[in-house]
PDB file of C-alpha atoms in Angstrom:
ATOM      1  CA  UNK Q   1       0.000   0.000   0.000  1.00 58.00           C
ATOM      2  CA  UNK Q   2       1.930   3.321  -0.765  1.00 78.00           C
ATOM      3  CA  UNK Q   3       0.834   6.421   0.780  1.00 86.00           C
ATOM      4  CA  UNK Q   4       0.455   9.576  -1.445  1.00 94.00           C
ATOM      5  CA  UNK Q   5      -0.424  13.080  -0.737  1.00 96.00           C
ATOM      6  CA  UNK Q   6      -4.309  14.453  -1.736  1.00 97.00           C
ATOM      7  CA  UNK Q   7      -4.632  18.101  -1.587  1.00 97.00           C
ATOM      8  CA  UNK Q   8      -7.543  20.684  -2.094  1.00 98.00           C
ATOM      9  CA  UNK Q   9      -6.751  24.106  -2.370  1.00 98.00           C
ATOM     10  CA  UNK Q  10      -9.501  26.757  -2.657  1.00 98.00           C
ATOM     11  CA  UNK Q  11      -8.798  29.946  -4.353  1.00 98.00           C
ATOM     12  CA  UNK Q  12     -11.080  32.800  -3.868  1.00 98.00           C
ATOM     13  CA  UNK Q  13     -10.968  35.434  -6.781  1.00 98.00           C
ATOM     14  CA  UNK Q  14     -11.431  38.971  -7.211  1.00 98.00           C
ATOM     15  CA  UNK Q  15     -15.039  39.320  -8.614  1.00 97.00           C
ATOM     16  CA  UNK Q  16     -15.842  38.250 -11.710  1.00 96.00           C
ATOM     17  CA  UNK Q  17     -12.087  37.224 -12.639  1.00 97.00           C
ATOM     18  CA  UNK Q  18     -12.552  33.400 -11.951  1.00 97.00           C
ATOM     19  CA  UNK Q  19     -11.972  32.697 -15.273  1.00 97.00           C
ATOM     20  CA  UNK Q  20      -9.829  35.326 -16.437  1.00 98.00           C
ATOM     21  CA  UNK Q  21      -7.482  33.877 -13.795  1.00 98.00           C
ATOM     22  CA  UNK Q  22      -8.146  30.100 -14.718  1.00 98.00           C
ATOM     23  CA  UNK Q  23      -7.454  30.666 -18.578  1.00 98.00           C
ATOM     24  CA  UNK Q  24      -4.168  32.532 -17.761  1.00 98.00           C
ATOM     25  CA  UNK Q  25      -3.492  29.021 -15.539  1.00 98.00           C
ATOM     26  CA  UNK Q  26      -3.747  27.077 -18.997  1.00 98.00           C
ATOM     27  CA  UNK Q  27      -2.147  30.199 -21.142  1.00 97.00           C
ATOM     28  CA  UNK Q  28       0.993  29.781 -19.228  1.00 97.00           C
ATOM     29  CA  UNK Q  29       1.141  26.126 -19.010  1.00 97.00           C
ATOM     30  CA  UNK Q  30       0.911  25.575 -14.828  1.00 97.00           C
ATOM     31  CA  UNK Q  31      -1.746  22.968 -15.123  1.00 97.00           C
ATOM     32  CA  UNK Q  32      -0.026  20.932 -17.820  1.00 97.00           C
ATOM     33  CA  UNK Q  33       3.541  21.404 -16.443  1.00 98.00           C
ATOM     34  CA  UNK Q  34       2.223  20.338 -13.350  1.00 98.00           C
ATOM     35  CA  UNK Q  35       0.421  17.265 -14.803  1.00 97.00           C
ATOM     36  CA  UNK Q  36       3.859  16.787 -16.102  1.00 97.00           C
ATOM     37  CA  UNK Q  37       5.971  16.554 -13.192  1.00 97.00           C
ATOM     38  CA  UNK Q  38       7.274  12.942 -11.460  1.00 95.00           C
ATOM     39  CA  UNK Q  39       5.271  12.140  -8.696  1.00 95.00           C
ATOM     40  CA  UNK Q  40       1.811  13.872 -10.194  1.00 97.00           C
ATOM     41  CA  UNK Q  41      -1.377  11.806 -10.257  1.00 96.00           C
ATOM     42  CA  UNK Q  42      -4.067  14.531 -10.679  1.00 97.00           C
ATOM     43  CA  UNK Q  43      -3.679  18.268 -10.966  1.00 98.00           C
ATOM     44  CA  UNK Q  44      -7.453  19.725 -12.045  1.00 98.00           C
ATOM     45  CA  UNK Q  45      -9.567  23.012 -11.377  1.00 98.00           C
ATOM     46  CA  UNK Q  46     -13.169  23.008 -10.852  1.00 98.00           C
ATOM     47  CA  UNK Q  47     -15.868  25.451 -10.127  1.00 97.00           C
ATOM     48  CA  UNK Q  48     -17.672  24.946  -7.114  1.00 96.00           C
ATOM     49  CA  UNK Q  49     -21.821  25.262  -7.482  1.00 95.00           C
ATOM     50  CA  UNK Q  50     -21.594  27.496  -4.218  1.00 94.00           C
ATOM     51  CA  UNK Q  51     -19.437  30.427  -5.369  1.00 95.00           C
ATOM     52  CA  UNK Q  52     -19.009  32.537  -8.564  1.00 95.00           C
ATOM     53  CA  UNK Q  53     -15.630  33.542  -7.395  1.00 97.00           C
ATOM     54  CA  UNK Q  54     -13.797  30.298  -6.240  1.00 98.00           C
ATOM     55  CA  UNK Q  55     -12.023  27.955  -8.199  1.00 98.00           C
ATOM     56  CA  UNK Q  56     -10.936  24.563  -6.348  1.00 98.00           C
ATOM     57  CA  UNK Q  57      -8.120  22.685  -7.175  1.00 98.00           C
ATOM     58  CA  UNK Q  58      -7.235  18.824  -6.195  1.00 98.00           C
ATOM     59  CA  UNK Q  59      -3.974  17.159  -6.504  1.00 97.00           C
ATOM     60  CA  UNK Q  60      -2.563  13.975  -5.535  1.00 96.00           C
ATOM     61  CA  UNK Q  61       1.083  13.348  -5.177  1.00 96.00           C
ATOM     62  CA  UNK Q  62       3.004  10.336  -4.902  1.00 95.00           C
ATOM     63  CA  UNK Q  63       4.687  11.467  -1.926  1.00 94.00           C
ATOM     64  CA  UNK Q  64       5.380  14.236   0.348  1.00 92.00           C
ATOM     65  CA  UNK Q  65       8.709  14.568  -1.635  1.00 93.00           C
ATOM     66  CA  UNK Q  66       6.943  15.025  -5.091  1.00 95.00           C
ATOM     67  CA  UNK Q  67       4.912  17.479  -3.646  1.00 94.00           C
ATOM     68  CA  UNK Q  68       7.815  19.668  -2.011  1.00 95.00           C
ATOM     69  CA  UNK Q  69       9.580  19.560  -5.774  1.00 97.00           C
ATOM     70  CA  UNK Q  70       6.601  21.154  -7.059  1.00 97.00           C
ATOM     71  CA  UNK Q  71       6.942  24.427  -4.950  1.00 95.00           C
ATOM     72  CA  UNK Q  72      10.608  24.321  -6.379  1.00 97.00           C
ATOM     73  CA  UNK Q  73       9.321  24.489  -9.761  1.00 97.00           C
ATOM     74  CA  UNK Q  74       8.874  27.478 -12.153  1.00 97.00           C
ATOM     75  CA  UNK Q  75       5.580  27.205 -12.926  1.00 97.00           C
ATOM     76  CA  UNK Q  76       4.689  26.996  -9.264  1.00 96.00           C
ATOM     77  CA  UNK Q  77       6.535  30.274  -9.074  1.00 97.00           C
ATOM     78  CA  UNK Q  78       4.516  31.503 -11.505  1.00 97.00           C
ATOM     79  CA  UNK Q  79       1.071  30.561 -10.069  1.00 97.00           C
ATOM     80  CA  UNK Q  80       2.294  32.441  -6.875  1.00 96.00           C
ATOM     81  CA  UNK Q  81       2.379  36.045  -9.198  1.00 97.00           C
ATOM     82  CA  UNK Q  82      -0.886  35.168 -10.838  1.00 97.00           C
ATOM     83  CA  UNK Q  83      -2.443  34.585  -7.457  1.00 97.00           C
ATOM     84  CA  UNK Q  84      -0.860  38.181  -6.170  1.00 97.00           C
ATOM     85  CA  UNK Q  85      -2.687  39.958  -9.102  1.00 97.00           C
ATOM     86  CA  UNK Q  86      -5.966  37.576  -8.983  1.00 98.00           C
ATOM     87  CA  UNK Q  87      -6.429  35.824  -5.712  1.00 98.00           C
ATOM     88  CA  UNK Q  88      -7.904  37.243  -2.662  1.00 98.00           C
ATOM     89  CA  UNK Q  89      -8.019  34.200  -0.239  1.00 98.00           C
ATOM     90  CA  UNK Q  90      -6.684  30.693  -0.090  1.00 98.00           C
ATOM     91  CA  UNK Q  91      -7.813  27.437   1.706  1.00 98.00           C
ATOM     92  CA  UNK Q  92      -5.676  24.648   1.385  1.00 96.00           C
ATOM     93  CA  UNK Q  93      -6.034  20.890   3.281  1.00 97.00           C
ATOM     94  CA  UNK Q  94      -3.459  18.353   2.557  1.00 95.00           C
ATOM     95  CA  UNK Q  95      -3.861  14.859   3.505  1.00 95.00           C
ATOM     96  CA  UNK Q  96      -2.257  11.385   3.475  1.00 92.00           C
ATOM     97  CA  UNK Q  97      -4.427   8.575   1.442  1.00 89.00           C
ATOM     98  CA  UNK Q  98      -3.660   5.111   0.934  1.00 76.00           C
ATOM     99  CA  UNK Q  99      -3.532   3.578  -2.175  1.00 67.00           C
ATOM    100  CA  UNK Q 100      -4.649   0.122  -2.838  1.00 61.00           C
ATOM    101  CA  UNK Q 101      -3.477  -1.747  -5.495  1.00 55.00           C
TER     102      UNK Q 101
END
């Protein structure tokens, strides 16, 4: 059974730039780099029904270690200016899941 790292992150947005902000995510390639990265099982954004301005995000990581590599990347670093010009609150939760099989 290997252990991997689930997180949900919850990004609320200036109003009415939810998707502005999301299609700059995909314009600059931080969702598909981070797809891309060792140790990435899931990187995707969805809108919650509850909130015009949030836009949640769920990854899973193969480790704690995969995880920490990502905030080393560049395209991490680049989320973190995006979210200084867009974002106006984040929630994250991390947890540790077991995978079977």
């Amino acid at each position: 059974m290997n252990t991997c790292i689930l997180a949900t992150v919850r990004y609320t947005v200036k109003e009415g730039k939810r998707e502005e902000f999301y299609q700059k995510v995909v314009e600059l390639g931080i969702d598909a780099a981070s797809r891309g990265e060792a140790g990435n099982f899931k990187y995707d954004f969805y809108y919650p029904v509850d909130s015009e301005n949030d836009i949640c995000l769920l990854e899973i990581w193969a480790d704690a270690a995969a995880q920490k590599q990502h905030g080393q990347t560049a395209h991490y670093r680049l989320l973190s200016e995006l979210k200084q010009e867009y974002v106006e609150k984040v929630q994250i939760q991390s947890y540790s899941v077991c995978e079977n099989g």
